[in-house]
PDB file of C-alpha atoms in Angstrom:
ATOM      1  CA  GLN A 141      10.418   3.696 -19.009  1.00  0.00           C
ATOM      2  CA  VAL A 142      11.884   3.825 -15.209  1.00  0.00           C
ATOM      3  CA  GLN A 143      14.585   1.573 -14.323  1.00  0.00           C
ATOM      4  CA  LEU A 144      16.990   1.239 -11.634  1.00  0.00           C
ATOM      5  CA  VAL A 145      19.929  -1.060 -12.306  1.00  0.00           C
ATOM      6  CA  GLN A 146      21.960  -2.174  -9.666  1.00  0.00           C
ATOM      7  CA  SER A 147      25.296  -3.831  -9.278  1.00  0.00           C
ATOM      8  CA  GLY A 148      26.033  -7.171  -8.944  1.00  0.00           C
ATOM      9  CA  ALA A 149      26.796  -9.917  -6.452  1.00  0.00           C
ATOM     10  CA  GLU A 150      29.063  -9.572  -3.454  1.00  0.00           C
ATOM     11  CA  VAL A 151      30.835 -12.315  -1.624  1.00  0.00           C
ATOM     12  CA  LYS A 152      32.437 -10.192   1.568  1.00  0.00           C
ATOM     13  CA  LYS A 153      33.842 -11.505   4.703  1.00  0.00           C
ATOM     14  CA  PRO A 154      32.402 -10.476   8.348  1.00  0.00           C
ATOM     15  CA  GLY A 155      34.133  -7.096   9.438  1.00  0.00           C
ATOM     16  CA  ALA A 156      34.225  -5.861   6.180  1.00  0.00           C
ATOM     17  CA  SER A 157      32.053  -3.740   4.099  1.00  0.00           C
ATOM     18  CA  VAL A 158      30.364  -3.740   1.004  1.00  0.00           C
ATOM     19  CA  LYS A 159      28.957  -0.990  -1.316  1.00  0.00           C
ATOM     20  CA  VAL A 160      25.790  -1.233  -4.003  1.00  0.00           C
ATOM     21  CA  SER A 161      24.733   1.010  -6.481  1.00  0.00           C
ATOM     22  CA  CYS A 162      21.390   1.787  -8.038  1.00  0.00           C
ATOM     23  CA  ARG A 163      22.008   3.391 -11.370  1.00  0.00           C
ATOM     24  CA  ALA A 164      18.114   5.072 -12.651  1.00  0.00           C
ATOM     25  CA  SER A 165      17.364   5.854 -15.776  1.00  0.00           C
ATOM     26  CA  GLY A 166      13.991   6.982 -17.407  1.00  0.00           C
ATOM     27  CA  TYR A 167      12.959  10.051 -15.345  1.00  0.00           C
ATOM     28  CA  THR A 168      15.101  12.920 -13.548  1.00  0.00           C
ATOM     29  CA  PHE A 169      17.043  11.907 -10.707  1.00  0.00           C
ATOM     30  CA  THR A 170      16.709  14.223  -8.818  1.00  0.00           C
ATOM     31  CA  THR A 171      13.176  14.654  -8.281  1.00  0.00           C
ATOM     32  CA  TYR A 172      12.070  11.361  -6.334  1.00  0.00           C
ATOM     33  CA  THR A 173      13.378   9.694  -3.112  1.00  0.00           C
ATOM     34  CA  ILE A 174      15.197   6.500  -3.685  1.00  0.00           C
ATOM     35  CA  HIS A 175      14.805   3.956  -0.449  1.00  0.00           C
ATOM     36  CA  TRP A 176      16.874   1.043   0.286  1.00  0.00           C
ATOM     37  CA  VAL A 177      15.393  -2.576   1.726  1.00  0.00           C
ATOM     38  CA  ARG A 178      16.987  -5.695   2.159  1.00  0.00           C
ATOM     39  CA  GLN A 179      15.500  -9.376   2.608  1.00  0.00           C
ATOM     40  CA  ALA A 180      17.369 -11.926   4.229  1.00  0.00           C
ATOM     41  CA  PRO A 181      16.731 -15.684   3.002  1.00  0.00           C
ATOM     42  CA  GLY A 182      13.351 -16.786   3.298  1.00  0.00           C
ATOM     43  CA  GLN A 183      12.630 -13.511   5.471  1.00  0.00           C
ATOM     44  CA  ARG A 184      10.490 -10.368   5.541  1.00  0.00           C
ATOM     45  CA  LEU A 185      11.159  -6.824   3.893  1.00  0.00           C
ATOM     46  CA  GLU A 186      13.452  -5.023   6.121  1.00  0.00           C
ATOM     47  CA  TRP A 187      13.704  -0.843   5.539  1.00  0.00           C
ATOM     48  CA  MET A 188      16.857   0.317   5.554  1.00  0.00           C
ATOM     49  CA  GLY A 189      16.814   3.710   4.655  1.00  0.00           C
ATOM     50  CA  TRP A 190      16.417   6.535   2.327  1.00  0.00           C
ATOM     51  CA  ILE A 191      18.095   9.649   0.385  1.00  0.00           C
ATOM     52  CA  ASN A 192      16.603  12.664  -1.130  1.00  0.00           C
ATOM     53  CA  THR A 193      18.308  12.768  -4.427  1.00  0.00           C
ATOM     54  CA  GLY A 194      17.741  16.338  -4.726  1.00  0.00           C
ATOM     55  CA  ASN A 195      19.235  17.729  -1.359  1.00  0.00           C
ATOM     56  CA  GLY A 196      21.605  14.350  -0.440  1.00  0.00           C
ATOM     57  CA  ASN A 197      19.538  14.335   3.127  1.00  0.00           C
ATOM     58  CA  THR A 198      18.637  10.828   4.489  1.00  0.00           C
ATOM     59  CA  LYS A 199      17.597   9.001   6.916  1.00  0.00           C
ATOM     60  CA  TYR A 200      18.525   5.539   8.783  1.00  0.00           C
ATOM     61  CA  SER A 201      16.270   2.925  10.067  1.00  0.00           C
ATOM     62  CA  GLN A 202      17.536   2.653  13.633  1.00  0.00           C
ATOM     63  CA  GLN A 203      18.040  -0.755  13.311  1.00  0.00           C
ATOM     64  CA  PHE A 204      21.223  -0.059  11.040  1.00  0.00           C
ATOM     65  CA  GLN A 205      22.037   3.236  12.340  1.00  0.00           C
ATOM     66  CA  GLY A 206      25.499   3.649  12.220  1.00  0.00           C
ATOM     67  CA  ARG A 207      26.251   1.063  10.086  1.00  0.00           C
ATOM     68  CA  VAL A 208      24.993   2.218   6.776  1.00  0.00           C
ATOM     69  CA  THR A 209      25.308   4.917   4.651  1.00  0.00           C
ATOM     70  CA  ILE A 210      23.754   6.356   1.510  1.00  0.00           C
ATOM     71  CA  THR A 211      24.757   8.464  -0.774  1.00  0.00           C
ATOM     72  CA  ARG A 212      24.007   9.923  -4.562  1.00  0.00           C
ATOM     73  CA  ASP A 213      25.832  10.693  -7.166  1.00  0.00           C
ATOM     74  CA  THR A 214      23.519  12.758  -9.410  1.00  0.00           C
ATOM     75  CA  SER A 215      25.923  13.629 -12.232  1.00  0.00           C
ATOM     76  CA  ALA A 216      25.602   9.298 -12.809  1.00  0.00           C
ATOM     77  CA  SER A 217      21.985   9.587 -11.668  1.00  0.00           C
ATOM     78  CA  THR A 218      23.470   6.701  -8.722  1.00  0.00           C
ATOM     79  CA  ALA A 219      22.458   6.047  -5.330  1.00  0.00           C
ATOM     80  CA  TYR A 220      24.519   4.162  -3.079  1.00  0.00           C
ATOM     81  CA  MET A 221      24.327   2.177   0.095  1.00  0.00           C
ATOM     82  CA  GLU A 222      27.237   1.278   1.695  1.00  0.00           C
ATOM     83  CA  LEU A 223      27.231  -1.335   4.982  1.00  0.00           C
ATOM     84  CA  SER A 224      29.972  -1.776   7.429  1.00  0.00           C
ATOM     85  CA  SER A 225      31.163  -4.517  10.521  1.00  0.00           C
ATOM     86  CA  LEU A 226      29.429  -7.090   7.931  1.00  0.00           C
ATOM     87  CA  ARG A 227      28.073 -10.356   9.607  1.00  0.00           C
ATOM     88  CA  SER A 228      26.581 -13.159   8.675  1.00  0.00           C
ATOM     89  CA  GLU A 229      22.889 -12.318   9.447  1.00  0.00           C
ATOM     90  CA  ASP A 230      23.629  -9.164   6.730  1.00  0.00           C
ATOM     91  CA  THR A 231      23.408 -11.707   3.858  1.00  0.00           C
ATOM     92  CA  ALA A 232      20.525 -10.899   1.663  1.00  0.00           C
ATOM     93  CA  VAL A 233      19.074  -9.405  -1.240  1.00  0.00           C
ATOM     94  CA  TYR A 234      19.479  -5.784  -0.988  1.00  0.00           C
ATOM     95  CA  TYR A 235      16.963  -3.556  -3.233  1.00  0.00           C
ATOM     96  CA  CYS A 236      17.003   0.257  -3.758  1.00  0.00           C
ATOM     97  CA  ALA A 237      13.558   1.264  -4.799  1.00  0.00           C
ATOM     98  CA  ARG A 238      12.157   5.108  -6.372  1.00  0.00           C
ATOM     99  CA  VAL A 239       8.896   6.528  -4.680  1.00  0.00           C
ATOM    100  CA  TYR A 240       6.237   6.247  -6.690  1.00  0.00           C
ATOM    101  CA  SER A 241       4.670   9.635  -6.111  1.00  0.00           C
ATOM    102  CA  SER A 242       4.675  10.753  -2.306  1.00  0.00           C
ATOM    103  CA  ALA A 243       7.697   9.717   0.135  1.00  0.00           C
ATOM    104  CA  TRP A 244       6.417   6.467   1.592  1.00  0.00           C
ATOM    105  CA  TYR A 245       6.060   3.812  -0.948  1.00  0.00           C
ATOM    106  CA  PHE A 246       7.776   2.220  -3.586  1.00  0.00           C
ATOM    107  CA  GLY A 247       6.693   2.169  -7.408  1.00  0.00           C
ATOM    108  CA  TYR A 248       9.950   0.675  -8.810  1.00  0.00           C
ATOM    109  CA  TRP A 249      12.332  -1.928  -7.604  1.00  0.00           C
ATOM    110  CA  GLY A 250      15.862  -2.694  -8.867  1.00  0.00           C
ATOM    111  CA  GLN A 251      16.605  -6.270  -9.582  1.00  0.00           C
ATOM    112  CA  GLY A 252      18.218  -6.788  -6.207  1.00  0.00           C
ATOM    113  CA  THR A 253      21.976  -7.166  -5.204  1.00  0.00           C
ATOM    114  CA  LEU A 254      22.533 -10.408  -3.277  1.00  0.00           C
ATOM    115  CA  VAL A 255      25.396  -9.896  -0.551  1.00  0.00           C
ATOM    116  CA  THR A 256      26.991 -12.727   0.736  1.00  0.00           C
ATOM    117  CA  VAL A 257      28.966 -12.415   4.420  1.00  0.00           C
ATOM    118  CA  SER A 258      30.639 -15.869   4.875  1.00  0.00           C
ATOM    119  CA  SER A 259      34.691 -16.757   6.528  1.00  0.00           C
TER     120      SER A 259
ATOM    121  CA  GLN B 108       9.781   0.144  15.119  1.00  0.00           C
ATOM    122  CA  SER B 109       8.609  -3.335  15.175  1.00  0.00           C
ATOM    123  CA  ALA B 110       7.304  -5.243  12.366  1.00  0.00           C
ATOM    124  CA  LEU B 111       3.572  -5.360  11.284  1.00  0.00           C
ATOM    125  CA  THR B 112       1.475  -8.115  12.165  1.00  0.00           C
ATOM    126  CA  GLN B 113       0.450 -10.096   9.205  1.00  0.00           C
ATOM    127  CA  PRO B 114      -0.878 -13.755   8.989  1.00  0.00           C
ATOM    128  CA  PRO B 115       2.106 -16.378   7.936  1.00  0.00           C
ATOM    129  CA  SER B 116      -0.280 -17.872   5.481  1.00  0.00           C
ATOM    130  CA  ALA B 117      -3.818 -17.420   3.136  1.00  0.00           C
ATOM    131  CA  SER B 118      -5.397 -19.478   1.103  1.00  0.00           C
ATOM    132  CA  GLY B 119      -8.484 -19.867  -1.416  1.00  0.00           C
ATOM    133  CA  SER B 120      -9.806 -21.438  -4.816  1.00  0.00           C
ATOM    134  CA  PRO B 121      -9.974 -20.170  -7.749  1.00  0.00           C
ATOM    135  CA  GLY B 122     -12.701 -17.460  -8.059  1.00  0.00           C
ATOM    136  CA  GLN B 123     -12.656 -17.372  -4.563  1.00  0.00           C
ATOM    137  CA  SER B 124     -12.007 -14.048  -2.498  1.00  0.00           C
ATOM    138  CA  VAL B 125      -9.146 -13.740  -0.013  1.00  0.00           C
ATOM    139  CA  THR B 126      -8.145 -10.916   2.867  1.00  0.00           C
ATOM    140  CA  ILE B 127      -4.843 -10.371   4.222  1.00  0.00           C
ATOM    141  CA  SER B 128      -4.969  -8.447   7.294  1.00  0.00           C
ATOM    142  CA  CYS B 129      -2.205  -5.816   8.433  1.00  0.00           C
ATOM    143  CA  THR B 130      -2.058  -4.906  12.143  1.00  0.00           C
ATOM    144  CA  GLY B 131       0.204  -2.223  13.309  1.00  0.00           C
ATOM    145  CA  THR B 132      -0.373   1.009  16.223  1.00  0.00           C
ATOM    146  CA  SER B 133      -1.969   4.363  16.224  1.00  0.00           C
ATOM    147  CA  SER B 134       1.812   5.323  15.166  1.00  0.00           C
ATOM    148  CA  ASP B 135       2.332   3.966  12.208  1.00  0.00           C
ATOM    149  CA  VAL B 136      -1.041   2.019  10.182  1.00  0.00           C
ATOM    150  CA  GLY B 137      -3.767   3.860  12.406  1.00  0.00           C
ATOM    151  CA  GLY B 138      -1.907   7.231  12.386  1.00  0.00           C
ATOM    152  CA  TYR B 139      -1.389   7.768   8.525  1.00  0.00           C
ATOM    153  CA  ASN B 140      -3.072   6.877   5.441  1.00  0.00           C
ATOM    154  CA  TYR B 141      -0.117   5.709   4.077  1.00  0.00           C
ATOM    155  CA  VAL B 142      -0.072   1.855   3.882  1.00  0.00           C
ATOM    156  CA  SER B 143       0.739   0.089   0.748  1.00  0.00           C
ATOM    157  CA  TRP B 144       1.060  -3.468  -0.670  1.00  0.00           C
ATOM    158  CA  TYR B 145       3.318  -5.208  -2.216  1.00  0.00           C
ATOM    159  CA  GLN B 146       2.955  -8.769  -4.116  1.00  0.00           C
ATOM    160  CA  GLN B 147       6.622 -10.904  -4.630  1.00  0.00           C
ATOM    161  CA  HIS B 148       6.755 -13.763  -6.035  1.00  0.00           C
ATOM    162  CA  PRO B 149      10.113 -16.015  -6.035  1.00  0.00           C
ATOM    163  CA  GLY B 150      13.178 -14.671  -6.680  1.00  0.00           C
ATOM    164  CA  LYS B 151      11.572 -11.636  -7.900  1.00  0.00           C
ATOM    165  CA  ALA B 152      11.327  -7.661  -6.693  1.00  0.00           C
ATOM    166  CA  PRO B 153       8.165  -6.347  -4.895  1.00  0.00           C
ATOM    167  CA  LYS B 154       5.677  -5.012  -7.012  1.00  0.00           C
ATOM    168  CA  LEU B 155       3.370  -2.422  -5.339  1.00  0.00           C
ATOM    169  CA  MET B 156      -0.251  -3.235  -5.483  1.00  0.00           C
ATOM    170  CA  ILE B 157      -2.016  -0.570  -3.521  1.00  0.00           C
ATOM    171  CA  TYR B 158      -0.825   2.383  -1.732  1.00  0.00           C
ATOM    172  CA  GLU B 159      -2.434   5.368   0.386  1.00  0.00           C
ATOM    173  CA  VAL B 160      -4.729   2.681   1.641  1.00  0.00           C
ATOM    174  CA  THR B 161      -7.174   2.455  -1.018  1.00  0.00           C
ATOM    175  CA  LYS B 162      -5.272   3.325  -4.617  1.00  0.00           C
ATOM    176  CA  ARG B 163      -3.806   1.114  -7.093  1.00  0.00           C
ATOM    177  CA  PRO B 164      -1.150   1.984  -9.825  1.00  0.00           C
ATOM    178  CA  SER B 165      -1.832   1.674 -12.971  1.00  0.00           C
ATOM    179  CA  GLY B 166      -1.673  -1.779 -14.145  1.00  0.00           C
ATOM    180  CA  VAL B 167      -2.970  -3.837 -10.982  1.00  0.00           C
ATOM    181  CA  PRO B 168      -6.117  -5.330 -11.821  1.00  0.00           C
ATOM    182  CA  ASP B 169      -9.114  -4.292  -9.625  1.00  0.00           C
ATOM    183  CA  ARG B 170      -9.288  -7.559  -8.459  1.00  0.00           C
ATOM    184  CA  PHE B 171      -6.668  -6.044  -5.781  1.00  0.00           C
ATOM    185  CA  SER B 172      -8.161  -3.645  -3.434  1.00  0.00           C
ATOM    186  CA  GLY B 173      -7.445  -2.206  -0.028  1.00  0.00           C
ATOM    187  CA  SER B 174      -8.550  -0.720   3.223  1.00  0.00           C
ATOM    188  CA  LYS B 175      -7.727  -0.068   6.693  1.00  0.00           C
ATOM    189  CA  SER B 176     -10.026   0.523  10.154  1.00  0.00           C
ATOM    190  CA  GLY B 177      -8.384   1.408  13.332  1.00  0.00           C
ATOM    191  CA  ASN B 178      -4.878   0.102  13.406  1.00  0.00           C
ATOM    192  CA  THR B 179      -5.623  -2.638  10.734  1.00  0.00           C
ATOM    193  CA  ALA B 180      -5.199  -2.509   6.935  1.00  0.00           C
ATOM    194  CA  SER B 181      -6.127  -5.369   4.784  1.00  0.00           C
ATOM    195  CA  LEU B 182      -5.669  -6.210   1.744  1.00  0.00           C
ATOM    196  CA  THR B 183      -8.694  -8.006  -0.691  1.00  0.00           C
ATOM    197  CA  VAL B 184      -7.385 -10.178  -3.327  1.00  0.00           C
ATOM    198  CA  SER B 185     -11.028 -11.007  -5.540  1.00  0.00           C
ATOM    199  CA  GLY B 186     -11.804 -13.660  -8.190  1.00  0.00           C
ATOM    200  CA  LEU B 187      -8.590 -15.572  -7.197  1.00  0.00           C
ATOM    201  CA  GLN B 188      -6.466 -16.477 -10.152  1.00  0.00           C
ATOM    202  CA  ALA B 189      -3.456 -18.878 -10.063  1.00  0.00           C
ATOM    203  CA  GLU B 190      -1.145 -16.051 -10.630  1.00  0.00           C
ATOM    204  CA  ASP B 191      -2.061 -14.074  -7.628  1.00  0.00           C
ATOM    205  CA  GLU B 192      -0.322 -16.709  -5.510  1.00  0.00           C
ATOM    206  CA  ALA B 193       2.712 -15.066  -3.740  1.00  0.00           C
ATOM    207  CA  ASP B 194       4.231 -13.393  -1.047  1.00  0.00           C
ATOM    208  CA  TYR B 195       2.463 -10.252   0.176  1.00  0.00           C
ATOM    209  CA  TYR B 196       3.606  -7.359   2.467  1.00  0.00           C
ATOM    210  CA  CYS B 197       2.208  -4.369   3.958  1.00  0.00           C
ATOM    211  CA  SER B 198       4.155  -0.889   4.775  1.00  0.00           C
ATOM    212  CA  SER B 199       3.637   1.889   6.359  1.00  0.00           C
ATOM    213  CA  TYR B 200       4.647   5.075   7.352  1.00  0.00           C
ATOM    214  CA  ALA B 201       6.057   5.217  10.874  1.00  0.00           C
ATOM    215  CA  GLY B 202       6.262   9.009  11.558  1.00  0.00           C
ATOM    216  CA  GLY B 203      10.026  10.327  12.106  1.00  0.00           C
ATOM    217  CA  ASN B 204      10.615   9.659   8.269  1.00  0.00           C
ATOM    218  CA  ASN B 205      10.517   6.413   9.049  1.00  0.00           C
ATOM    219  CA  VAL B 206       8.748   3.283   7.317  1.00  0.00           C
ATOM    220  CA  VAL B 207       7.811  -0.332   8.239  1.00  0.00           C
ATOM    221  CA  PHE B 208       7.157  -3.278   6.805  1.00  0.00           C
ATOM    222  CA  GLY B 209       5.261  -6.281   7.566  1.00  0.00           C
ATOM    223  CA  GLY B 210       6.106 -10.184   8.199  1.00  0.00           C
ATOM    224  CA  GLY B 211       4.658 -11.207   5.250  1.00  0.00           C
ATOM    225  CA  THR B 212       1.859 -13.494   3.725  1.00  0.00           C
ATOM    226  CA  LYS B 213       2.059 -16.112   1.720  1.00  0.00           C
ATOM    227  CA  LEU B 214      -0.866 -16.590   0.145  1.00  0.00           C
ATOM    228  CA  THR B 215      -1.595 -20.100  -1.915  1.00  0.00           C
ATOM    229  CA  VAL B 216      -4.084 -20.637  -4.695  1.00  0.00           C
ATOM    230  CA  LEU B 217      -5.675 -23.917  -3.780  1.00  0.00           C
TER     231      LEU B 217
END
């Protein structure tokens, strides 16, 4: 069965960077796009961007452009999301999500990774 | 892109039906048939309930249905059950390889 397993919780200081991993199993990794979505405490879901796991092409939300980098390691069936210049407002649960069939909806989600930004 | 507009809350009694709206623009909801709906229980990851406006993934009860008219999409939950109490988010393709989510609706089963 499809599984996405994310790395553990992180605590970072303002100005630092964080890199969250998302290891996929149960399917051919390079076949389906992976997106990243975040959710601040008590807030809505926010789409951050995606990576074509086959060719490595990426697209980022304008809101995070310049601060987010999504990469993948096909040999490890793992996608990564790195967010830089962290500020307190970046405290959130970060999810990876695999598309269901088309590129624009998400049928499989990781368990989420809590990133806390605090001095 | 601006977030899609959803009512903050909705409620209904067990057995009743409730409809949640999701309003966007002609650049997202109205322009593409890539509206999806997600159910999220507290502390859990979202779960896909509806995709491509009206389709249900396998395993999702047929009590859940979706529709769209113009720039507004809707999720209807019929025969409300206690386990339907959750947050619901709509999402849409927004052109230019972008995706946008709604603000979320807290559904309460009275």
